[in-house]
mmCIF file of C-alpha atoms (C1' of nucleotides) in Angstrom:
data_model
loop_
_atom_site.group_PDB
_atom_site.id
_atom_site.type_symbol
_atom_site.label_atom_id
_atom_site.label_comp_id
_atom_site.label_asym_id
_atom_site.label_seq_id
_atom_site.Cartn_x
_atom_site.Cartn_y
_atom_site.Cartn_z
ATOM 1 C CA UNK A 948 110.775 173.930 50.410
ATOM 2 C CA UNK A 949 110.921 176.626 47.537
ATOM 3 C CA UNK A 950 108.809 179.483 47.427
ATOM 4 C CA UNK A 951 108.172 181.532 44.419
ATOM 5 C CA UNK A 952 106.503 184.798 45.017
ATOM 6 C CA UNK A 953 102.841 185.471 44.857
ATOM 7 C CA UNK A 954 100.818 187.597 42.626
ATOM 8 C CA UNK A 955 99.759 189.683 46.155
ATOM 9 C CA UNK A 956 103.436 190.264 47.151
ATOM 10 C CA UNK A 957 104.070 190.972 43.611
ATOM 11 C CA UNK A 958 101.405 194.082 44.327
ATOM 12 C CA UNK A 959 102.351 194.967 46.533
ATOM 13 C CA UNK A 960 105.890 194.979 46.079
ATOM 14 C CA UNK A 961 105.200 197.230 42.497
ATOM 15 C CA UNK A 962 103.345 199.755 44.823
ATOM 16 C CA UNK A 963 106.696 200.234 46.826
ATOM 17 C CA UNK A 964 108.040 201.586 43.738
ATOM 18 C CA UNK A 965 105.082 203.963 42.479
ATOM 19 C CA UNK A 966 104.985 200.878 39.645
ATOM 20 C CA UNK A 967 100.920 199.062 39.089
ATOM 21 C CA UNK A 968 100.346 195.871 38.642
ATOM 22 C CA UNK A 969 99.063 195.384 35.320
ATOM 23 C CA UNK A 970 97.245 192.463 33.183
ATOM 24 C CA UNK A 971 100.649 192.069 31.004
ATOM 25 C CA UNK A 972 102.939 192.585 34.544
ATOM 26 C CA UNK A 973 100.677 189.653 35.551
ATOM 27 C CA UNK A 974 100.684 186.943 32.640
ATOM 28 C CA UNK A 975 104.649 187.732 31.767
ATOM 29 C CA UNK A 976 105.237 186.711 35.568
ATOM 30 C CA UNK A 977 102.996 183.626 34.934
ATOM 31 C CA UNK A 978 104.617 182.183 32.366
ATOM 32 C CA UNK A 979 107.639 182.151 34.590
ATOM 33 C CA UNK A 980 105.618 180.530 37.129
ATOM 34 C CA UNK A 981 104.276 177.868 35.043
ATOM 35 C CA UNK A 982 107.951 177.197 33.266
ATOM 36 C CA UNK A 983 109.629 177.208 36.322
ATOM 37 C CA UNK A 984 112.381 175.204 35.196
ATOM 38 C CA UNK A 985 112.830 176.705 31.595
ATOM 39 C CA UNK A 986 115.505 179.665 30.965
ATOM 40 C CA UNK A 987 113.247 182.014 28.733
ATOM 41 C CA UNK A 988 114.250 184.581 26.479
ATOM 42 C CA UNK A 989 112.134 187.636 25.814
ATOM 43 C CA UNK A 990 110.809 186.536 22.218
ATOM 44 C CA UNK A 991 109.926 182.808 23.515
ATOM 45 C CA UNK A 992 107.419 184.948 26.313
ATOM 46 C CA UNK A 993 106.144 186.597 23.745
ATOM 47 C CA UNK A 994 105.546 183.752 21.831
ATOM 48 C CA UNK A 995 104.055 181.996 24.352
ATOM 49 C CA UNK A 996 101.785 184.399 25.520
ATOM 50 C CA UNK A 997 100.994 184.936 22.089
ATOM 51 C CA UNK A 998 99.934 181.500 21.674
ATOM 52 C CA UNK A 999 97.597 181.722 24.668
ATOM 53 C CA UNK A 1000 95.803 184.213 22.916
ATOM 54 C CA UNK A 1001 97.501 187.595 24.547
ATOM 55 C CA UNK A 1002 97.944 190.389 22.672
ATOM 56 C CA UNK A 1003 100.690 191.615 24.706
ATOM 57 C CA UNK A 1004 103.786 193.418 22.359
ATOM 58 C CA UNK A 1005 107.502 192.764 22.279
ATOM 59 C CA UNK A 1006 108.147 195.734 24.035
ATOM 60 C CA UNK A 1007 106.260 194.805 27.039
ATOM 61 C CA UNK A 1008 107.312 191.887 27.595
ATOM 62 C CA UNK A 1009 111.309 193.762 27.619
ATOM 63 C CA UNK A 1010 109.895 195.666 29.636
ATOM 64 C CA UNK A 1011 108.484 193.667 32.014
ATOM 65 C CA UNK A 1012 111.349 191.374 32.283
ATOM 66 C CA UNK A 1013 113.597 194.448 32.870
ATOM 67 C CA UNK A 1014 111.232 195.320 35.610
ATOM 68 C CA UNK A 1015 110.947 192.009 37.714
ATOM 69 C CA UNK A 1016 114.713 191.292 37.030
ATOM 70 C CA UNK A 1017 115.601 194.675 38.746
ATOM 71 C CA UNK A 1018 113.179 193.471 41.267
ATOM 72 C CA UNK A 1019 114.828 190.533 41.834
ATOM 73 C CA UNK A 1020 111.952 188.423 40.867
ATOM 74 C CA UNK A 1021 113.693 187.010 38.064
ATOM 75 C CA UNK A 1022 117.143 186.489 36.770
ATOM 76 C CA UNK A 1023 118.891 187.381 33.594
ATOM 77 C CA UNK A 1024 121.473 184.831 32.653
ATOM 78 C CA UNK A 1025 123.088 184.805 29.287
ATOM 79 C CA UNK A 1026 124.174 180.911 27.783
ATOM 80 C CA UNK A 1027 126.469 182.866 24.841
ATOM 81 C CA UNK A 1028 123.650 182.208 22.452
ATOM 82 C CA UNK A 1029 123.180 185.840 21.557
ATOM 83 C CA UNK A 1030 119.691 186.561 23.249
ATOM 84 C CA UNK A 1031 119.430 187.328 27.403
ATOM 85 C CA UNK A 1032 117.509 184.627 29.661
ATOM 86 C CA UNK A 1033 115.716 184.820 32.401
ATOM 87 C CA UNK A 1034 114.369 182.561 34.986
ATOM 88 C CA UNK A 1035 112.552 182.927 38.098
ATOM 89 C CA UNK A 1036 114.105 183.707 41.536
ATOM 90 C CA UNK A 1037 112.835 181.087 43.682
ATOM 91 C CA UNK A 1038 113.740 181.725 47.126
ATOM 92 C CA UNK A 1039 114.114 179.242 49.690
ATOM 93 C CA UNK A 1040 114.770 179.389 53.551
ATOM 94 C CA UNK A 1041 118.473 179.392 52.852
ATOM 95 C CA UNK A 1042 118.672 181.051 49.747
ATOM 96 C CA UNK A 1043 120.283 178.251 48.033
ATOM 97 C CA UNK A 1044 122.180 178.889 44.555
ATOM 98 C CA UNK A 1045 121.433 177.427 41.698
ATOM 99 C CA UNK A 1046 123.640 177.048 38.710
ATOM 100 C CA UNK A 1047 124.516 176.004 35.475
ATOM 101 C CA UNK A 1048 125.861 173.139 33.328
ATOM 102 C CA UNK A 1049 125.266 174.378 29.235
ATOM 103 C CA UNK A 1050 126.072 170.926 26.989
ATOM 104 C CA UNK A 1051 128.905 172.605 24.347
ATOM 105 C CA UNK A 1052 127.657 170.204 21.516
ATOM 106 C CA UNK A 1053 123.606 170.572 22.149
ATOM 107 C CA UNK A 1054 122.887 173.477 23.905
ATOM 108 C CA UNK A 1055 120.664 172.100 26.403
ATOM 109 C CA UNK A 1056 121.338 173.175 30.207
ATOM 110 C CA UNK A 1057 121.060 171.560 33.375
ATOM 111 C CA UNK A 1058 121.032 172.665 36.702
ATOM 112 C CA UNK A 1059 122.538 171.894 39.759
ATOM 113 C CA UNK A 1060 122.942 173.030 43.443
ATOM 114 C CA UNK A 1061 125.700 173.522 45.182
ATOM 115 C CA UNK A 1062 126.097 175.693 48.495
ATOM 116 C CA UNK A 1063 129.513 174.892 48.485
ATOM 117 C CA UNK A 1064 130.911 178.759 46.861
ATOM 118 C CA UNK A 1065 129.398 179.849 50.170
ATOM 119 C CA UNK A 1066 132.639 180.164 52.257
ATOM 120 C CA UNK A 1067 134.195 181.089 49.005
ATOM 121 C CA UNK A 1068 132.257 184.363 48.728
ATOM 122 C CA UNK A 1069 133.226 185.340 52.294
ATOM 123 C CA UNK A 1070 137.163 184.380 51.151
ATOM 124 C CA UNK A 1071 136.965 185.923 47.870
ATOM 125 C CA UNK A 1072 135.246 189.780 50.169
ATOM 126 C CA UNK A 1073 138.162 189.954 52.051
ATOM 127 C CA UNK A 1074 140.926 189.266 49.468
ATOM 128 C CA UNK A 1075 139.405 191.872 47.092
ATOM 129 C CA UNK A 1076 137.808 194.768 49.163
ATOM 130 C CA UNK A 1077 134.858 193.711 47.174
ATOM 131 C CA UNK A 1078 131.151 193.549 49.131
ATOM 132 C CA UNK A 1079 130.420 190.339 47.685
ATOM 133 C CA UNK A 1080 126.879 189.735 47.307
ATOM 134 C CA UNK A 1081 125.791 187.150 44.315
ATOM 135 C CA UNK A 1082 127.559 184.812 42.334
ATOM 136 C CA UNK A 1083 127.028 182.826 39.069
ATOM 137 C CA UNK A 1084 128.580 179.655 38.007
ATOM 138 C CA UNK A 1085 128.665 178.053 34.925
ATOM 139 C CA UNK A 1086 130.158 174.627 33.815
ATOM 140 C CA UNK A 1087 130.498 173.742 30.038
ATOM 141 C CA UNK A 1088 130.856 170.388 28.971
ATOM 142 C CA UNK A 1089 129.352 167.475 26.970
ATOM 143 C CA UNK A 1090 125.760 165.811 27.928
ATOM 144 C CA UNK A 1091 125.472 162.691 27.863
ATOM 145 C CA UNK A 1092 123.512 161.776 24.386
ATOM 146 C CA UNK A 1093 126.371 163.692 22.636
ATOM 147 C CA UNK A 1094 128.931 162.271 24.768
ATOM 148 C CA UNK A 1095 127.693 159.212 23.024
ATOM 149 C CA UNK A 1096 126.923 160.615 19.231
ATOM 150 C CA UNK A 1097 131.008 161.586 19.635
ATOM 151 C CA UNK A 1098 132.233 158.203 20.656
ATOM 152 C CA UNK A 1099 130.872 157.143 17.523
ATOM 153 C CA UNK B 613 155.232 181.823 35.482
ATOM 154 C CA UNK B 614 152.520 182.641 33.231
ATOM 155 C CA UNK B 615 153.348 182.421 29.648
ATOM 156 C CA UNK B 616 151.321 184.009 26.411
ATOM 157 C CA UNK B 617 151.316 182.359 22.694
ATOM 158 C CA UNK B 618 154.272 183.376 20.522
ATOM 159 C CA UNK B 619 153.411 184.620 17.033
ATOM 160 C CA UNK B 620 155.986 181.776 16.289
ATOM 161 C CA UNK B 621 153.217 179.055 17.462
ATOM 162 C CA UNK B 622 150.401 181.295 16.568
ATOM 163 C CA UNK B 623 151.533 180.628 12.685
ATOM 164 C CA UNK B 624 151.808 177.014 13.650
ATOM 165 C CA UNK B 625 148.388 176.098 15.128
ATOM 166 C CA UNK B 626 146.744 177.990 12.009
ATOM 167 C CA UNK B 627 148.820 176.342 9.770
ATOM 168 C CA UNK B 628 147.528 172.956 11.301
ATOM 169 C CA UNK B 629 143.628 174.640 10.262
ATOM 170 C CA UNK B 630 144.996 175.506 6.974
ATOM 171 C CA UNK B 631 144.585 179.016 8.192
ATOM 172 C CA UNK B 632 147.430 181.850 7.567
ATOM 173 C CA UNK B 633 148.257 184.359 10.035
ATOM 174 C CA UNK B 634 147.624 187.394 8.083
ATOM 175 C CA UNK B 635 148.755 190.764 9.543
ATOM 176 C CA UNK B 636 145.218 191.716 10.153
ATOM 177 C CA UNK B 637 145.084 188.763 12.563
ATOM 178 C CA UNK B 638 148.324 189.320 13.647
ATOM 179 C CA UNK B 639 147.534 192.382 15.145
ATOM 180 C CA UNK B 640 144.131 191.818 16.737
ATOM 181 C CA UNK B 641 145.926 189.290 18.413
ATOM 182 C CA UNK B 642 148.828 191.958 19.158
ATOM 183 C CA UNK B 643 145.983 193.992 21.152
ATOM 184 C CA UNK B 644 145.082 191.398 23.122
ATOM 185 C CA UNK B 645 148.765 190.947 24.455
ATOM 186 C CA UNK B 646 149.687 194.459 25.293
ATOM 187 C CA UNK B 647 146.596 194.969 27.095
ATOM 188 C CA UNK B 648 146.460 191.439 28.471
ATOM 189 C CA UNK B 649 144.487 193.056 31.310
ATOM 190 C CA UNK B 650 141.500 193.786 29.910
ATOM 191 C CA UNK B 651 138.446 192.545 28.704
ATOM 192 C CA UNK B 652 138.090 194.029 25.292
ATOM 193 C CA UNK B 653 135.118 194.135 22.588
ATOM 194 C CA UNK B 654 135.436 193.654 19.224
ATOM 195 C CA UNK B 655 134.535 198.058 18.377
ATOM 196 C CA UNK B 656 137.324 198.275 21.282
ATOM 197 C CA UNK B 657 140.032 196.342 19.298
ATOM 198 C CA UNK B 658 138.410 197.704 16.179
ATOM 199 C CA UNK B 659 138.615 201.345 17.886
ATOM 200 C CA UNK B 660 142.489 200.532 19.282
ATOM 201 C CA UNK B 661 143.499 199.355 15.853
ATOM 202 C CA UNK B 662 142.092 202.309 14.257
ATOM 203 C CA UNK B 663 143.972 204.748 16.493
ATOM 204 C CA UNK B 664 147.296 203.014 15.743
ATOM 205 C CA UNK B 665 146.693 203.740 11.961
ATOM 206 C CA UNK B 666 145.410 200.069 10.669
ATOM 207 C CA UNK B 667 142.459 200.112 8.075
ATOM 208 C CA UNK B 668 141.299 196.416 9.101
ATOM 209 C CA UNK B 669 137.522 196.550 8.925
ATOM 210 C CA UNK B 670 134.866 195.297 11.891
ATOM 211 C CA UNK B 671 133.969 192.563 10.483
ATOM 212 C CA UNK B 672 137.633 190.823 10.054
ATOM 213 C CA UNK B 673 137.855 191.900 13.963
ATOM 214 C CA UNK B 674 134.988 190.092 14.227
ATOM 215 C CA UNK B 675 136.241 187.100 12.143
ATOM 216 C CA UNK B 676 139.229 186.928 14.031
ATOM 217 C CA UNK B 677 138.060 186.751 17.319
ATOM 218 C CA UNK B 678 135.932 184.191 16.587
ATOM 219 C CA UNK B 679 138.809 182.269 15.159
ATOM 220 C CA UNK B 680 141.072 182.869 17.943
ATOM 221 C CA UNK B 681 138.511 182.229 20.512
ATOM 222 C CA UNK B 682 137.935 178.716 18.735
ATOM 223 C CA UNK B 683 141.726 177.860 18.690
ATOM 224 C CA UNK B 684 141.458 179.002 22.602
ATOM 225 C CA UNK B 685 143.889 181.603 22.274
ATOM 226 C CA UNK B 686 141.032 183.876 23.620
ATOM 227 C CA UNK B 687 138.071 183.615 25.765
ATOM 228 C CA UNK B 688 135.199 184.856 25.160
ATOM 229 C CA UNK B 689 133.181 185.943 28.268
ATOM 230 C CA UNK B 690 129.967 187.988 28.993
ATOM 231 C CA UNK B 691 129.655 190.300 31.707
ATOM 232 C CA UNK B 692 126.312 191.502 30.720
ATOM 233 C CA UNK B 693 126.885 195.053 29.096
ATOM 234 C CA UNK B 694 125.154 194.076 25.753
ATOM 235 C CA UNK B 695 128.500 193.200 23.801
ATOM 236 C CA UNK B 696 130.976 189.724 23.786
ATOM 237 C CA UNK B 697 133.868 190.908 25.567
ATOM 238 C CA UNK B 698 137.171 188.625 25.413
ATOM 239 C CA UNK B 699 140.717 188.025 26.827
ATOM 240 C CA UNK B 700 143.747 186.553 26.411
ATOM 241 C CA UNK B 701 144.328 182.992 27.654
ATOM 242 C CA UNK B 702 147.641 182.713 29.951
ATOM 243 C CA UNK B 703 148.354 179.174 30.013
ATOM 244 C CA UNK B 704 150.897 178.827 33.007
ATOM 245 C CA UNK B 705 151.992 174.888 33.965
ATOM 246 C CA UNK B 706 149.210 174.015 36.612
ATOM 247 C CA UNK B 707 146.760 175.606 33.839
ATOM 248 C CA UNK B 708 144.670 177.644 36.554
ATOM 249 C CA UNK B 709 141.696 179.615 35.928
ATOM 250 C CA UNK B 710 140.714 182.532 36.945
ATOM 251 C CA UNK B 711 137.521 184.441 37.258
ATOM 252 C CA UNK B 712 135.754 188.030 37.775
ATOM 253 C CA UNK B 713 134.151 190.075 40.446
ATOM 254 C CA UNK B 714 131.981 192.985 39.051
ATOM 255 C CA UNK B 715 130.879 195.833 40.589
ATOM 256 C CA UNK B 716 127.390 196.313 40.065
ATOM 257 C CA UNK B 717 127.738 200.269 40.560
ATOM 258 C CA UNK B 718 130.346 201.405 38.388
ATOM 259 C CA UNK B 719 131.184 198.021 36.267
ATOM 260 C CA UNK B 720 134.096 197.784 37.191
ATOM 261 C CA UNK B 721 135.709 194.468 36.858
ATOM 262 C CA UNK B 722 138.315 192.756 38.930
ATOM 263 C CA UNK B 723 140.475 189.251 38.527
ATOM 264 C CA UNK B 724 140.986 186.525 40.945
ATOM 265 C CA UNK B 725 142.742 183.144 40.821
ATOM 266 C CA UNK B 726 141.296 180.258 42.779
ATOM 267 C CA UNK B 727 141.556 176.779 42.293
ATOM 268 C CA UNK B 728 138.920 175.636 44.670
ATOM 269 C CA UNK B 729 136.629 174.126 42.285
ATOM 270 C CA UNK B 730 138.389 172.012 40.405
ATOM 271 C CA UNK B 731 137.415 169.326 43.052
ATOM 272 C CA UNK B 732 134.423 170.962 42.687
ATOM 273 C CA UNK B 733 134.163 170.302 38.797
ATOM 274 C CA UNK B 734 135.027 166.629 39.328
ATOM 275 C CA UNK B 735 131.470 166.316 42.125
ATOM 276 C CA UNK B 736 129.187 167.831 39.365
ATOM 277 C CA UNK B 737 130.828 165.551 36.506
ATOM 278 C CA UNK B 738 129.886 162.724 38.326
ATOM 279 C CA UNK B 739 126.321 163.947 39.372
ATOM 280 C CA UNK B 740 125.318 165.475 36.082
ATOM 281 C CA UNK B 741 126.619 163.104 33.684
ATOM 282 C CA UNK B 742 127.762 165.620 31.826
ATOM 283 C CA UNK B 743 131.660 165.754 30.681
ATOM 284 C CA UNK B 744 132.637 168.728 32.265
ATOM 285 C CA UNK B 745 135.547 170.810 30.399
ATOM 286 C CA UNK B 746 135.518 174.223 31.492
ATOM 287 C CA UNK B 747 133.962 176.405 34.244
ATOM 288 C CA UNK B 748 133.162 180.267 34.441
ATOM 289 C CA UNK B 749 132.548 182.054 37.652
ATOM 290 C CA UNK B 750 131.668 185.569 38.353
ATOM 291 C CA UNK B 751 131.165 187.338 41.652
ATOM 292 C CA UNK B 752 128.723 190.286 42.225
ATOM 293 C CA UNK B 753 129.193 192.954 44.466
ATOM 294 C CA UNK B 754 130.929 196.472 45.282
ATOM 295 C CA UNK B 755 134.011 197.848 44.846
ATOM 296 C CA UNK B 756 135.880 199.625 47.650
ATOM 297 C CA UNK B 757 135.369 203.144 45.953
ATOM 298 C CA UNK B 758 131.895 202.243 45.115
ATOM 299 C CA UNK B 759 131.081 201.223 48.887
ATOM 300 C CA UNK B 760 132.687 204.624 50.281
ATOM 301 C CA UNK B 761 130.162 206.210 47.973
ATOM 302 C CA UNK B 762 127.250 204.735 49.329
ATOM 303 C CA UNK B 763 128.225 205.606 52.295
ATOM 304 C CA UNK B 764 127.533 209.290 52.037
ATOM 305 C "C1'" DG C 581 92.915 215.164 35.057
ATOM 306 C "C1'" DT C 582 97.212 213.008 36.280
ATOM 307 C "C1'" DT C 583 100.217 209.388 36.261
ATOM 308 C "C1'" DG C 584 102.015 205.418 34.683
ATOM 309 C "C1'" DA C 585 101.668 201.597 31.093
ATOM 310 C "C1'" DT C 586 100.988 199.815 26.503
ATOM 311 C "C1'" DG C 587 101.552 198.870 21.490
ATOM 312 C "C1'" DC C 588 103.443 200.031 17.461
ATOM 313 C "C1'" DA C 589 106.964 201.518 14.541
ATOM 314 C "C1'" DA C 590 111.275 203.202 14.159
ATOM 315 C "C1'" DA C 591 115.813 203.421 15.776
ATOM 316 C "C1'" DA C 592 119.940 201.725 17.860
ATOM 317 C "C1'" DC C 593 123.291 198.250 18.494
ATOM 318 C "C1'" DT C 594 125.879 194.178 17.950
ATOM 319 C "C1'" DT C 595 127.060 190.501 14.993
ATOM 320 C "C1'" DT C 596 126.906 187.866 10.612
ATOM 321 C "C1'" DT C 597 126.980 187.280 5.679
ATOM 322 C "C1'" DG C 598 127.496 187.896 0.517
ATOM 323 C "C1'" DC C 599 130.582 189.205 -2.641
ATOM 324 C "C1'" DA C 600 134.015 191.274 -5.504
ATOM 325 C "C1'" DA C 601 138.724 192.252 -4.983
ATOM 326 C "C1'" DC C 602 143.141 190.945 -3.090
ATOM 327 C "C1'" DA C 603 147.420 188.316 -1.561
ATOM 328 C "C1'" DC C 604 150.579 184.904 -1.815
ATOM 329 C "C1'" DG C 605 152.646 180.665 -2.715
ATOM 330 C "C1'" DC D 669 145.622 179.732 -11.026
ATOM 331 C "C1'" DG D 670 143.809 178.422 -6.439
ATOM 332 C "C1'" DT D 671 142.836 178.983 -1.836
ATOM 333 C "C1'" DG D 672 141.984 181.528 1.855
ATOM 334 C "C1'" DT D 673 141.354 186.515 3.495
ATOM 335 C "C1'" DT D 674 139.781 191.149 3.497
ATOM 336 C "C1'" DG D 675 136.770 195.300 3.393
ATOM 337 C "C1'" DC D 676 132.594 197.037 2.417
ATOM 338 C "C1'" DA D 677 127.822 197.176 2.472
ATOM 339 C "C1'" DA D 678 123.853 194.984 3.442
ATOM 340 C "C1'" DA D 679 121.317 191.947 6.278
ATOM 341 C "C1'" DA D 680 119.985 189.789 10.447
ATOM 342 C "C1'" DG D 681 118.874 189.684 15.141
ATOM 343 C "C1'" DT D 682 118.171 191.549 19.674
ATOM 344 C "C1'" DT D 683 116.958 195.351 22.525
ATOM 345 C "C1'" DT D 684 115.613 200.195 23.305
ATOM 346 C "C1'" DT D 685 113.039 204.373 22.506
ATOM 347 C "C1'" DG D 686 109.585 207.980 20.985
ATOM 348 C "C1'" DC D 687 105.074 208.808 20.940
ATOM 349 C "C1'" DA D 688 100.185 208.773 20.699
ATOM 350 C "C1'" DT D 689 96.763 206.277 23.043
ATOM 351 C "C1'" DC D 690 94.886 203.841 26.887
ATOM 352 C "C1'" DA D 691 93.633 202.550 31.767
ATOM 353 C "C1'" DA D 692 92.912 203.351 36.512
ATOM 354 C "C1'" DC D 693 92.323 205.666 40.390
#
DNA sequence: GTTGATGCAAAACTTTTGCAACACG
DNA sequence: CGTGTTGCAAAAGTTTTGCATCAAC
């Protein structure tokens, strides 16, 4: 079962850090919520906040991303396309990875779990004196709709 | 053994894109193999160049990394600090990759070879669907100086 | 009132592009 | 000549910042 967080933890996880929990805070963590499975850049919030009617600025919503990322709420990944990403942190009981496949032709990404980099982390601490504690994986290749527009 | 591109072939493979190797290109690429340890961005070149009494402009660095990262004489790889960072692509026989740790204190970032996932790539090409060609992998964490520090 | 947050505009950065001039067979 | 390349300046695009104003306790 994945969790994502709450808008009470969120609270009163901003109080921890002097930081309130404001209308903008609120509908930029939403939009996360309700796109759960998109990877968002910081215009495309705006946009779609702008859509619903919000007239929350560009800076904000930087802003706010910066925040919750920090927070670990979301993530920033970048695809190479020139703009940072973010998607939400969901958190499960095992704190299962997620990564990355990005299609080199199209663009479009897929995801896909793997817990198998787990003993690799603890391999990887004690070769480099490093205190491992994420990782991020991504594979490039071809979809499969382009794999077929190529064959042709 | 790990073995870099030649100027010798260099010539070649642009030849093959009707592409000349100019003496700006030349020695961007020339950078890249006398510092074949780092991860350099296209002011750094730029910057390196400058020192060493070249007048190439940005924007032919720019050109030229882009070039050489499509001919895959370079990689081009992101490690989040705002700019497109890139590095020279040892081709040894068994073709191995290899990937980053980076301290999330100081930025400091550190190389390791490790073949595990090739198996790996082979499970998520079947999975996905996708045509996997490449993978990236960076490791988060703290560096043995940056661990002491916290520490205190 | 004090503190933190917002929106706007401007600024800062990185990267790309248009174009006249250049290089070289 | 012709083709591809360069340097410069300008443009484009993303992200950050300064600041006056606002909101909430």
């Amino acid at each position: 079962m994945t969790v994502m967080i709450t808008m009470e933890e969120l609270k009163k996880r901003l109080q921890e850090r002097q930081c309130k929990l404001t209308p903008q805070r609120q509908i930029v963590l939403q939009v996360f919520i309700e796109n759960h499975d998109e990877h968002l850049s910081a215009e495309e919030v705006h946009q779609i906040l702008r859509e619903q009617g919000s007239e929350i600025g560009l800076a904000t919503v930087y802003r706010s991303l910066e925040l919750l990322s920090d927070m670990d709420i979301l993530q920033k990944i970048d695809f190479g396309d020139g703009r940072s990403r973010y998607e939400i942190n969901k958190r499960d009981e095992k704190q299962h990875h997620h990564h990355h496949i990005i299609c080199l032709e199209c663009g479009n990404v897929k995801e896909f779990e793997e817990d198998l980099l787990e003993n690799l982390e603890e391999l990887i601490s004690k070769k480099s004196n490093f205190n491992i504690v994420d990782h991020q994986v991504k594979f490039y290749g071809y979809c499969q709709e382009c794999q077929k527009k190529r064959e042709n």
